[in-house]
Coordinates of C-alpha atoms and ligand atoms in Angstrom, one line a residue:
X134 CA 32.8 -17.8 -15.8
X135 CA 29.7 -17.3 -13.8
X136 CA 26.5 -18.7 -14.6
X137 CA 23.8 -16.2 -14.1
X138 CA 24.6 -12.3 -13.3
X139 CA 22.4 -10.6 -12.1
X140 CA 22.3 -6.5 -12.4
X141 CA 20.9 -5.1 -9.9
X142 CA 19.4 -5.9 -6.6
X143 CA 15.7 -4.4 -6.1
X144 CA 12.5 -5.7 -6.7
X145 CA 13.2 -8.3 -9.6
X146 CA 16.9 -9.2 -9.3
X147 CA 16.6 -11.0 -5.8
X148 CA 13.1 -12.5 -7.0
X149 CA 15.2 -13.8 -10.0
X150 CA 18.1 -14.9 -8.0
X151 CA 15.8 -16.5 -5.2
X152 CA 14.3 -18.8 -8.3
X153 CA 16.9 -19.7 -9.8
X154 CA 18.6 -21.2 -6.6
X155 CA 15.3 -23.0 -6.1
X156 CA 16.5 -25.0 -9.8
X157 CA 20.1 -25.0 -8.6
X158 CA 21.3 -22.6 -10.9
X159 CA 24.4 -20.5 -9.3
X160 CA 24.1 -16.7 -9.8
X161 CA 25.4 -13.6 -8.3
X162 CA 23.8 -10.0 -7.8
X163 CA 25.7 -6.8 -8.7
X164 CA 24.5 -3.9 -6.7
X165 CA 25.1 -0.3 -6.7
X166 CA 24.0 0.9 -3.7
X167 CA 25.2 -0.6 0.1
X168 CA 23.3 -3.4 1.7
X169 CA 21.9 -0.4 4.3
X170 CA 20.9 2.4 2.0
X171 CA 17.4 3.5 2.5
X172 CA 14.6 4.2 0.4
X173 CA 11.2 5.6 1.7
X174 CA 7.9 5.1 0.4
X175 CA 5.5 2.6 0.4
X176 CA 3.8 0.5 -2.1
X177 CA 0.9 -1.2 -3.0
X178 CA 1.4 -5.6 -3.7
X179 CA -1.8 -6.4 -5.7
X180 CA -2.5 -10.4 -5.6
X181 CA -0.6 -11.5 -8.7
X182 CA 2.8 -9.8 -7.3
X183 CA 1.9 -11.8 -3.8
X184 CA 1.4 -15.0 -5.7
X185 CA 5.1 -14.1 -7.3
X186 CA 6.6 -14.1 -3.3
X187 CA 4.3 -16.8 -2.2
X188 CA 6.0 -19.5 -4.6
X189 CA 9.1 -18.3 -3.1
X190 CA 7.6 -18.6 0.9
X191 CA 8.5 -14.8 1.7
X192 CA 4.5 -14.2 1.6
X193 CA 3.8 -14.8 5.2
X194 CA 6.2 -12.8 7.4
X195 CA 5.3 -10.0 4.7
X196 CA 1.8 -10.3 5.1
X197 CA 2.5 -9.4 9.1
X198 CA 4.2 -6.4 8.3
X199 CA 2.1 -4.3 6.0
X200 CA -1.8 -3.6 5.7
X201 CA -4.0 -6.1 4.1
X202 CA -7.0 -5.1 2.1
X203 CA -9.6 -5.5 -0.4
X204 CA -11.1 -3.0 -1.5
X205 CA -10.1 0.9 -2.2
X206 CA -13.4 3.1 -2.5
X207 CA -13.1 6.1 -4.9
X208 CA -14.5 9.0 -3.3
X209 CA -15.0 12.8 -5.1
X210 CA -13.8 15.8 -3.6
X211 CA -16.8 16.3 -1.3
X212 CA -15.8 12.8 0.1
X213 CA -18.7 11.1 -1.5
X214 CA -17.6 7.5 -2.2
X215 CA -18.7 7.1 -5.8
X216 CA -17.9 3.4 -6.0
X217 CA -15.2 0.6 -4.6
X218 CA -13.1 -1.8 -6.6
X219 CA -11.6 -4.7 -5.6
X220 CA -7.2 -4.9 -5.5
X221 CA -7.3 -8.2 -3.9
X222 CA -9.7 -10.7 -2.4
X223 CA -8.4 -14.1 -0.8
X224 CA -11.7 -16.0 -1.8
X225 CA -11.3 -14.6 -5.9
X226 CA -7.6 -14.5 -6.2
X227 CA -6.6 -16.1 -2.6
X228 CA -4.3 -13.0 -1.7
X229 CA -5.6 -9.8 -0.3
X230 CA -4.0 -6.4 -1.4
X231 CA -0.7 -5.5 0.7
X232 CA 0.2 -2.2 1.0
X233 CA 3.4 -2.3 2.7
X234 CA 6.9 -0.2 2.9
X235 CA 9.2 -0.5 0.2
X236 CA 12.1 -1.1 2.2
X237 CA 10.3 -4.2 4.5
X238 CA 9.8 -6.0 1.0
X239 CA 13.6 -5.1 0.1
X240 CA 14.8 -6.6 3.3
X241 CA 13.1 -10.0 3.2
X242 CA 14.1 -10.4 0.2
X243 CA 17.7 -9.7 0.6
X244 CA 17.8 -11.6 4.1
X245 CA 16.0 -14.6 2.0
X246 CA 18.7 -14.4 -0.6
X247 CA 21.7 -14.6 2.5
X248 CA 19.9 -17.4 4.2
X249 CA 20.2 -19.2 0.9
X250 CA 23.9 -18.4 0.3
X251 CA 23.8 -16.2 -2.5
X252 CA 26.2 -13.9 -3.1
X253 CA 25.7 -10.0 -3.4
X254 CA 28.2 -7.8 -4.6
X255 CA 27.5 -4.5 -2.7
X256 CA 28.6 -0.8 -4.5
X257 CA 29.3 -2.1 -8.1
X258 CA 27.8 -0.2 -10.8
X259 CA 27.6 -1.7 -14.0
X260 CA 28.7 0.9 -16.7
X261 CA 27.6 -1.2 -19.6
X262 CA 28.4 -4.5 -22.2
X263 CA 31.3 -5.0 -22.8
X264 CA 31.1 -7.8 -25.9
X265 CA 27.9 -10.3 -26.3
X266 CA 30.0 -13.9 -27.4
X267 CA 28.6 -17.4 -28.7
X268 CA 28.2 -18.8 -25.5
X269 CA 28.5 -15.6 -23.5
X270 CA 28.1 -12.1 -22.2
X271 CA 30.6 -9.6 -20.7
X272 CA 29.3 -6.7 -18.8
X273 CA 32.0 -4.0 -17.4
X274 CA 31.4 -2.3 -13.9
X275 CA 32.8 1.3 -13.0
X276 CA 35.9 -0.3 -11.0
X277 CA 37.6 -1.5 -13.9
X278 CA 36.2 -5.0 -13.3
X279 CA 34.9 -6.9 -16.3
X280 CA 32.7 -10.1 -15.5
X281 CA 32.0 -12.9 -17.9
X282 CA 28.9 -14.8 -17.2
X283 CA 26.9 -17.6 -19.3
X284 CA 23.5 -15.2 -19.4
X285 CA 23.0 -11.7 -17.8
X286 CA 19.7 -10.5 -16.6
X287 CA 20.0 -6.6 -16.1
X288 CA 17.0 -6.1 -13.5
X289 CA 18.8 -2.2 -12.9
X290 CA 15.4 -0.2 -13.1
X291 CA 14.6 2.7 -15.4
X292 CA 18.2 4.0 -16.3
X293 CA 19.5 0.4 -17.2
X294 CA 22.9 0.2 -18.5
X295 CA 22.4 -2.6 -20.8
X296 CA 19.2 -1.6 -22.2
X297 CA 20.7 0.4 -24.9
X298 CA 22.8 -2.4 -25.8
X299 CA 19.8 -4.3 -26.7
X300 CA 17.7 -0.9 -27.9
X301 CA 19.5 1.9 -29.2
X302 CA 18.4 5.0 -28.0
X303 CA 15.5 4.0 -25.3
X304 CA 15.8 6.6 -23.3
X305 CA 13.2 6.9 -20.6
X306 CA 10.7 10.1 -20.7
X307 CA 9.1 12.1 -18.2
X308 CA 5.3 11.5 -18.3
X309 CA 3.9 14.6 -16.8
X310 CA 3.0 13.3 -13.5
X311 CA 4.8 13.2 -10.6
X312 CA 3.7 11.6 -7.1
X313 CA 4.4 13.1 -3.3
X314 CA 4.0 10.6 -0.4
X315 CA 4.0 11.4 3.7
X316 CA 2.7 9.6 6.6
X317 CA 1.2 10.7 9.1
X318 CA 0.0 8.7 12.2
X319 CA -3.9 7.9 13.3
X320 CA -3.3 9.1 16.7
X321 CA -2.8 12.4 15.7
X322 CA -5.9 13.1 13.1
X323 CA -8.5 14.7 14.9
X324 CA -11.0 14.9 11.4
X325 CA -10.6 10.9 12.1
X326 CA -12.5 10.9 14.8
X327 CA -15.0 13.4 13.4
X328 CA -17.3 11.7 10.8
X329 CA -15.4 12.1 7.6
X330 CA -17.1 10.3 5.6
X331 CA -14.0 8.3 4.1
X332 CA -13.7 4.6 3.8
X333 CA -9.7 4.2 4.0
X334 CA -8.6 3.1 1.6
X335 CA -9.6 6.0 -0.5
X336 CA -8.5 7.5 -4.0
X337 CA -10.1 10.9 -3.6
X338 CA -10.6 12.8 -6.9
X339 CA -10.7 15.9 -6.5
X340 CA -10.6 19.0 -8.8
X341 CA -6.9 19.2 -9.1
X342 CA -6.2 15.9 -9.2
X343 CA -6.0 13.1 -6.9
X344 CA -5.1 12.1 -3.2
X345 CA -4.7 8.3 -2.1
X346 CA -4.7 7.6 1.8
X347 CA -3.8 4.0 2.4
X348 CA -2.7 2.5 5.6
X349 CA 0.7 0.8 5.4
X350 CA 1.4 -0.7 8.6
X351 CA -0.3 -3.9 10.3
X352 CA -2.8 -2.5 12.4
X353 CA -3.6 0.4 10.1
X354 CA -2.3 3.4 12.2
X355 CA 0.3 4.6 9.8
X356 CA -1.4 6.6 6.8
X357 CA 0.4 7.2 4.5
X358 CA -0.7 9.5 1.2
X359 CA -0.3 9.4 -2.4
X360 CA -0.5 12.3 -4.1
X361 CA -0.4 12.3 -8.0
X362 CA 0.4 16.0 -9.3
X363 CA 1.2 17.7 -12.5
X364 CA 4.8 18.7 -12.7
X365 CA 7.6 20.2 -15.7
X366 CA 10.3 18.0 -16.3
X367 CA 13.6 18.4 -14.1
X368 CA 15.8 16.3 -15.5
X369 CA 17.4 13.3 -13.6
X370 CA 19.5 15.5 -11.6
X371 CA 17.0 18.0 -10.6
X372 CA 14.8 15.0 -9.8
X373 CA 16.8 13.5 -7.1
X374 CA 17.8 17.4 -5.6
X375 CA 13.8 17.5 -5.6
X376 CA 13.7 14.3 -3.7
X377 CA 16.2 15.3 -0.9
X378 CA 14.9 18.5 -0.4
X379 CA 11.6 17.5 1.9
X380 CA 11.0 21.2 2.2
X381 CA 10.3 22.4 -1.2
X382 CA 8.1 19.3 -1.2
X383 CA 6.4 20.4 1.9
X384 CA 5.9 23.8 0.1
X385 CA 3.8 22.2 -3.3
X386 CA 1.7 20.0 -0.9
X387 CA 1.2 23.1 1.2
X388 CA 0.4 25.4 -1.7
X389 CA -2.1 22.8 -3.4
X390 CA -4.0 21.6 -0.4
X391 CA -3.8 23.6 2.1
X392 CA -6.1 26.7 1.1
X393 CA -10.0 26.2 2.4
X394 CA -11.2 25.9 -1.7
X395 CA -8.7 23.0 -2.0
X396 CA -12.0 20.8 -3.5
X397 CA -10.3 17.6 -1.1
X398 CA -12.3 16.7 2.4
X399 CA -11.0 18.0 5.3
X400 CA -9.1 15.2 5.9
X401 CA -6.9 15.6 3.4
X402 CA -6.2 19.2 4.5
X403 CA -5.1 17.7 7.8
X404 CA -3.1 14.9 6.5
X405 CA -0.5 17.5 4.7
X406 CA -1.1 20.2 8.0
X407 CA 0.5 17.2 10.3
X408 CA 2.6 15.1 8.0
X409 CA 6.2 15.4 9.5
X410 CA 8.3 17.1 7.0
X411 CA 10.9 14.0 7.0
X412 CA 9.1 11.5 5.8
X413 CA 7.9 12.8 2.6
X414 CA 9.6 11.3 -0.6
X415 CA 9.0 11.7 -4.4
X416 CA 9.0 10.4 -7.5
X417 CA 8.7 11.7 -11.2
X418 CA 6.5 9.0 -13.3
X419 CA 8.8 7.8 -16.2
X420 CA 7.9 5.6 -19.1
X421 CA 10.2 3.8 -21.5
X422 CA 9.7 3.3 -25.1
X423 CA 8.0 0.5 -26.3
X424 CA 11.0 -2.2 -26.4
X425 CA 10.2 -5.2 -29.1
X426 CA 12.6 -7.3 -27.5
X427 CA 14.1 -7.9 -24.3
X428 CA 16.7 -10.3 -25.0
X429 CA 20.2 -9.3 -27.3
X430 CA 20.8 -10.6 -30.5
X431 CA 22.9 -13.8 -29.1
X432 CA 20.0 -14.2 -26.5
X433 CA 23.0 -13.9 -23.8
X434 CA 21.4 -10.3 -21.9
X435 CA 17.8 -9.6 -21.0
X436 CA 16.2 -7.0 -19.7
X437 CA 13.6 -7.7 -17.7
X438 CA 11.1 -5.1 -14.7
X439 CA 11.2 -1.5 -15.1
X440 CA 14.4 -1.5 -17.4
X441 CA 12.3 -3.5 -19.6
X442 CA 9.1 -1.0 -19.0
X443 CA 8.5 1.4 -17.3
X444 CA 5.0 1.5 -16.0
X445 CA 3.3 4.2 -14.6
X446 CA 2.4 3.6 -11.2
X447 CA -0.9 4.3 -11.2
X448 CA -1.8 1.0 -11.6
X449 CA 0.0 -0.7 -8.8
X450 CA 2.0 -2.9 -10.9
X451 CA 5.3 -2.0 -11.3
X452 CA 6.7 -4.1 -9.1
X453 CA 4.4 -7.0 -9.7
X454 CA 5.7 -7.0 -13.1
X455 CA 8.9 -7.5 -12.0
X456 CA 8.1 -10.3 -10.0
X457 CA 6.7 -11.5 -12.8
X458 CA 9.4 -11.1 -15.1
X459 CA 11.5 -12.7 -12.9
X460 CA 9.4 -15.8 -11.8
X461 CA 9.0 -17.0 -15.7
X462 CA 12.6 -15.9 -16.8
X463 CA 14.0 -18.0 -14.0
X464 CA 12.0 -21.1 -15.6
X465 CA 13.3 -20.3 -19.3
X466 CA 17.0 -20.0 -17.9
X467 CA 16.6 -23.5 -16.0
X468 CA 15.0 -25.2 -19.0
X469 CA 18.3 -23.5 -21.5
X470 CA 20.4 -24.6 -18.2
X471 CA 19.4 -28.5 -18.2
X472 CA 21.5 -31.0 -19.8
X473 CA 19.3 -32.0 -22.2
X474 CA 18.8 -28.7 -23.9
X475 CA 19.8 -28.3 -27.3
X476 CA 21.7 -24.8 -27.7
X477 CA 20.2 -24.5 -31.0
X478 CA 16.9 -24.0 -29.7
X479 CA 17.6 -21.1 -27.1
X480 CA 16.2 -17.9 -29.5
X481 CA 12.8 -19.9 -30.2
X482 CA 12.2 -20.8 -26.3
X483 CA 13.6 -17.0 -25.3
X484 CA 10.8 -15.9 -28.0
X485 CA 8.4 -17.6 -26.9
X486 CA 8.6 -16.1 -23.3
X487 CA 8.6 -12.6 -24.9
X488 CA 5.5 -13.1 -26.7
X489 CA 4.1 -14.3 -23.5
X490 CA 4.8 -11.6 -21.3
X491 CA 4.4 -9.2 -24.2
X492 CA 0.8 -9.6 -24.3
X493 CA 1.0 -9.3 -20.7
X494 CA 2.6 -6.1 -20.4
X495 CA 0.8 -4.4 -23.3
X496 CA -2.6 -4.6 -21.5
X497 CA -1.5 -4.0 -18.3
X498 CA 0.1 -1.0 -19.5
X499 CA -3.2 -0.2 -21.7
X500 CA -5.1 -0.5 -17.4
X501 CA -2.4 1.4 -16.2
X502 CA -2.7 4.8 -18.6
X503 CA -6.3 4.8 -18.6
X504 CA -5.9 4.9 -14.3
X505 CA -3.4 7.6 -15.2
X506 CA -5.7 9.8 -17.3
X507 CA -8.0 9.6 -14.2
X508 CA -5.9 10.7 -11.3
X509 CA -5.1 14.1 -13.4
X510 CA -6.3 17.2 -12.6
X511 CA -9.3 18.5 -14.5
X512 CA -9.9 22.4 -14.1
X513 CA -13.0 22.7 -16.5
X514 CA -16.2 21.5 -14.4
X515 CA -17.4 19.3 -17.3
X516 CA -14.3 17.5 -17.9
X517 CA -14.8 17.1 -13.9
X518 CA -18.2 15.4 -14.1
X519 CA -17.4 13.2 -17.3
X520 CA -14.6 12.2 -15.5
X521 CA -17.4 10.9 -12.3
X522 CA -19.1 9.4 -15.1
X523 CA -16.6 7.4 -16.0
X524 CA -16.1 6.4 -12.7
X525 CA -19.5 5.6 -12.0
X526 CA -20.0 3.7 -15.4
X527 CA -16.7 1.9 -14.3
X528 CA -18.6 0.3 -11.3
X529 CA -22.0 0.5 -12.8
X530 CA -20.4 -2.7 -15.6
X531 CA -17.5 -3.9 -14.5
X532 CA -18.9 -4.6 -11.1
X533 CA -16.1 -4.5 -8.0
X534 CA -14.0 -6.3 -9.9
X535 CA -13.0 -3.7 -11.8
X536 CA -12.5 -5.4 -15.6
X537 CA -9.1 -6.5 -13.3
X538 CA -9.7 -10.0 -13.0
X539 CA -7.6 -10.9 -15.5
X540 CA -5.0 -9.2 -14.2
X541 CA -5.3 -9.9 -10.5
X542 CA -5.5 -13.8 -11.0
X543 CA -2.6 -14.6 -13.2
X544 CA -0.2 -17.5 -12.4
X545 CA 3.3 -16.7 -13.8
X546 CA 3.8 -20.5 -13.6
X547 CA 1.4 -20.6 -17.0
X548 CA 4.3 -19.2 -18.7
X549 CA 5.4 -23.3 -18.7
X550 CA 2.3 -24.1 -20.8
X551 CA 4.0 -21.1 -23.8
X552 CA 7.3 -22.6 -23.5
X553 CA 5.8 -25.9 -24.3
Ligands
LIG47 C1 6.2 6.5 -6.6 C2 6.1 5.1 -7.0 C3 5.2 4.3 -6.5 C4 5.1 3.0 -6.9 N1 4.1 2.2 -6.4 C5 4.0 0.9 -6.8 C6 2.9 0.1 -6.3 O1 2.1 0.6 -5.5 N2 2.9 -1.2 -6.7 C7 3.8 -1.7 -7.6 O2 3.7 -2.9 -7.9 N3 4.8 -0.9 -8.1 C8 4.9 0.3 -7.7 N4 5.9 1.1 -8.2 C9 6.8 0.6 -9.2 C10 7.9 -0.3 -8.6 O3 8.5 0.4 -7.5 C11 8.9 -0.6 -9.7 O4 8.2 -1.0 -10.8 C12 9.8 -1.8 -9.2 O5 10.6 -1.3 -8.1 C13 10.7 -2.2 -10.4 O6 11.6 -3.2 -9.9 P1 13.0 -3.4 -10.6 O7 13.7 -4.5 -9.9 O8 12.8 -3.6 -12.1 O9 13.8 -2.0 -10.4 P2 14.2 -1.3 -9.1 O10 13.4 -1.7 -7.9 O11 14.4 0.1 -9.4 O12 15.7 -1.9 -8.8 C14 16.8 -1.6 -9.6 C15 18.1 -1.8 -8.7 O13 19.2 -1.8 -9.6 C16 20.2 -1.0 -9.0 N5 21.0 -0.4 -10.1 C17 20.6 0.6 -10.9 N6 21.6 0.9 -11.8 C18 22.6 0.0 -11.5 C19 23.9 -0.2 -12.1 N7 24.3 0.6 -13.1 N8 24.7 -1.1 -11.6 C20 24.2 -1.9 -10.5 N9 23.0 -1.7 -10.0 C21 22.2 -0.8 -10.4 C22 19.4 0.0 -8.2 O14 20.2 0.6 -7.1 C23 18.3 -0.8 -7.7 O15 18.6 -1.4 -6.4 C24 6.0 2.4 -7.8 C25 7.0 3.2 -8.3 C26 7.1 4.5 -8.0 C27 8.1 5.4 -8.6
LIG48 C1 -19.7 14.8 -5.2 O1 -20.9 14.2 -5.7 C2 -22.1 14.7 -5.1 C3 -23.2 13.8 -5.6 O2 -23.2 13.7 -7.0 C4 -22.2 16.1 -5.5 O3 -23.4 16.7 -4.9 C5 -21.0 16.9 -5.1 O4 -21.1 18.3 -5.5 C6 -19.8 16.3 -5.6 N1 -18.6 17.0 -5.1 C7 -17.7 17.5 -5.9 C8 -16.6 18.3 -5.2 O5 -17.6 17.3 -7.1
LIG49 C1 2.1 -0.4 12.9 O1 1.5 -1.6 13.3 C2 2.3 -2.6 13.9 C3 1.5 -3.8 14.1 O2 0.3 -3.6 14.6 C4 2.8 -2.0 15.2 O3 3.7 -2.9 15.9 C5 3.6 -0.8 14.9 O4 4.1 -0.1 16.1 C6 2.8 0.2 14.1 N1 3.7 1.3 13.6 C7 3.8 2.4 14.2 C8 4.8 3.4 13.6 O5 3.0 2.7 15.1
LIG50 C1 -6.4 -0.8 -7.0 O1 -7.3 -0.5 -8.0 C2 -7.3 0.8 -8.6 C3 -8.4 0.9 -9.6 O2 -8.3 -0.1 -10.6 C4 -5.9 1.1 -9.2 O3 -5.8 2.4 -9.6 C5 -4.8 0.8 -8.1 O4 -3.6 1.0 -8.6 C6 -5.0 -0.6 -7.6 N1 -3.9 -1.0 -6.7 C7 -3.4 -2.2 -6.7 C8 -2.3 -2.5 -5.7 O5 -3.7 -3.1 -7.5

């Protein structure tokens, strides 16, 4: 019987896995995919998801490989920066803001998890639980394989397979919102060179909705663009098609931003003129239903990241709540682990964690929506300029810092102090 499985290998499983090895717990990861499959996209590491990798040492060869920042300004669609807030600052929350490919964070962290001798079980796809026992879980996996371990963490994303075991009918729904992203390089801008009046990087809101342009490599060259758009549900499948089929993508960037009236700055005209056609990728926001538990009835499966909750990414925390997730679960799991632990206190400690990251998740989720409600389109000209007021207000109180410190400066080694 294993100790730890671990479902799923993305942004929280090898976190988990990595932690756990550092308390000399054995685990193993279940993948789906193969270790070379590729993902585009890039994403944004605010200072609590760094603090996550810099227990775990990855921090600094990451750091080299992405764009470090401070501040994004918000800008309207003339290109007038209304305001600037704060995603990182080394001297408040010693970590800048990464922006960084998805796959470069993926790769350290499997090549971490190798160089530390855990095992990863490429192309098996969990099809569910197969019995929750005292001491036990069984989870089944499409090959006919059924694997027995002491606790199972599902960390499989949005369409987890053992969520419904734990919550009946959570189905994820399709918010309204979808995003596009491209990159295009520096070199060949020419409104760059121009005065265009942006500060990179930029959230631009403009009439229809909003454009980020944030550079993702090192020394800044590579821009790459968010776009947040208003889209009808395609179901899962028709999602995916959408996402292999670069032109059609092409065509609703085209047919939003290209006309003269757009209401972006020219720069953003340009951007979706030159981005090269193959390295645009998509993604439909989903969000999951409010789960009041994470953790089975026996306390032998969680759930923890995105199949847990989903969270819209317009706050840049998706993947920092993962991290999270992952960091404080792997100190619950090695206090239920030690020798010394009575088993008859494993559903109050595994409560206690949930009522920590609960609160957790519930406000950053409350951040997240309201950034949501922002980056829509509005097509009535008043709604337009409440919106700027609520920018402007924003910085006018909150100051840089955005009402984020709290979020920004957390420590997911205080979840020690809860378990207490
Ligand atoms: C467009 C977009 C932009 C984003 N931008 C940001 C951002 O800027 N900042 C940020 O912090 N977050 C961002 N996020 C969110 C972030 O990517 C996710 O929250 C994060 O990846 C969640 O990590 P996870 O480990 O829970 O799930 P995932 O990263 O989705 O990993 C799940 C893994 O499980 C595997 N898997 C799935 N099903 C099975 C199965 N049945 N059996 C075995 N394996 C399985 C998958 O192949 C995958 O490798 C963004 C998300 C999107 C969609
Ligand atoms: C941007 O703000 C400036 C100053 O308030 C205003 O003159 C301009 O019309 C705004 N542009 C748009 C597109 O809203
Ligand atoms: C991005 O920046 C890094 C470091 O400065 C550089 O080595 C790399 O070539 C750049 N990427 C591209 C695609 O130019
Ligand atoms: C940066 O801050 C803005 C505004 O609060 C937010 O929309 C964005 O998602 C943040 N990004 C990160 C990585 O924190």
């Amino acid at each position: 019987m294993l100790t730890v499985a671990i479902i799923g290998s993305g942004m929280a499983g090898p976190v988990l896995a990595l932690f756990l090895h550092k308390h000399s717990i054995p685990c193993v990861l279940f993948e789906l995919r193969n270790p070379n499959s590729q993902q585009g996209g890039n994403i944004a590491l605010a200072p609590n998801a760094l603090r996550v990798l810099d227990h775990l040492g990855i921090y600094d060869r990451l750091r080299l490989r992405g764009y470090n920042y401070d501040e994004l300004a918000f800008a309207n669609g003339s290109g007038l920066v209304l305001g600037k807030l704060w995603n990182g600052s080394q001297k408040l929350y010693n970590f800048a803001a990464l922006r960084i490919h998805r796959s470069i964070v993926k790769e350290e962290l499997i090549r971490e998890c190798e160089k530390k001798g855990i095992e990863i079980r490429w192309g098996k796809k969990c099809t569910g639980v197969e019995e929750e026992r005292e001491g036990s879980a069984v989870i089944r996996f499409e090959d006919g394989e059924s694997v027995e371990a002491q606790f199972v963490v599902a960390a499989d994303g949005i369409h987890s397979k053992i969520r419904p075991f734990i919550f009946p009918g959570s189905d994820p729904t399709f918010s309204g919102l979808m995003g596009v992203m491209g990159t295009v390089m520096a070199e060949d801008l020419k409104s760059l060179g121009e005065k265009h009046g942006l500060d990179l990087p930029c959230m631009v809101f403009g009439e229809r909705g909003s454009f980020a342009i944030m550079p993702a490599n090192f020394s800044g060259n590579e821009l790459g663009y968010f776009a947040t758009l208003e889209a009808e549900d395609r179901g899962r499948e028709g999602w995916q098609k959408l996402e292999k089929n670069q032109q059609e993508l092409k065509e609703m960037l085209n047919e939003r931003f290209l006309p003269e009236e757009n209401g972006f700055p020219a720069l953003v005209q340009e951007l979706v003129e030159k981005t090269p056609t193959e390295t645009l990728t998509s993604w439909p926001f989903m969000s999951v239903p409010h789960l009041d538990s994470w953790s089975s009835p026996k306390k032998r499966l969680f759930v923890i990241g995105d199949a847990a909750h989903a969270i819209p990414p317009t706050g840049g925390q998706g993947a920092a709540m993962a991290f999270e997730d992952a960091e404080t679960l792997a100190y619950v799991l090695a206090r239920v682990l030690a020798s010394d632990f009575n088993a008859n206190n494993l559903p109050d400690i595994v409560s206690k964690w949930e009522h920590h990251r609960h609160a957790r998740i519930v406000k950053v989720i409350d951040f997240t929506t309201k950034n949501g409600d922002l980056r829509k389109s509005s097509p009535h000209y008043y709604e337009h300029a409440a919106k700027e007021w609520v920018i402007w207000a924003t910085f006018k109180w909150m100051g840089p810092e955005g009402g984020a410190h709290w979020m920004y400066a957390y420590n997911a080694e205080s979840v020690l102090g809860a378990l207490a």
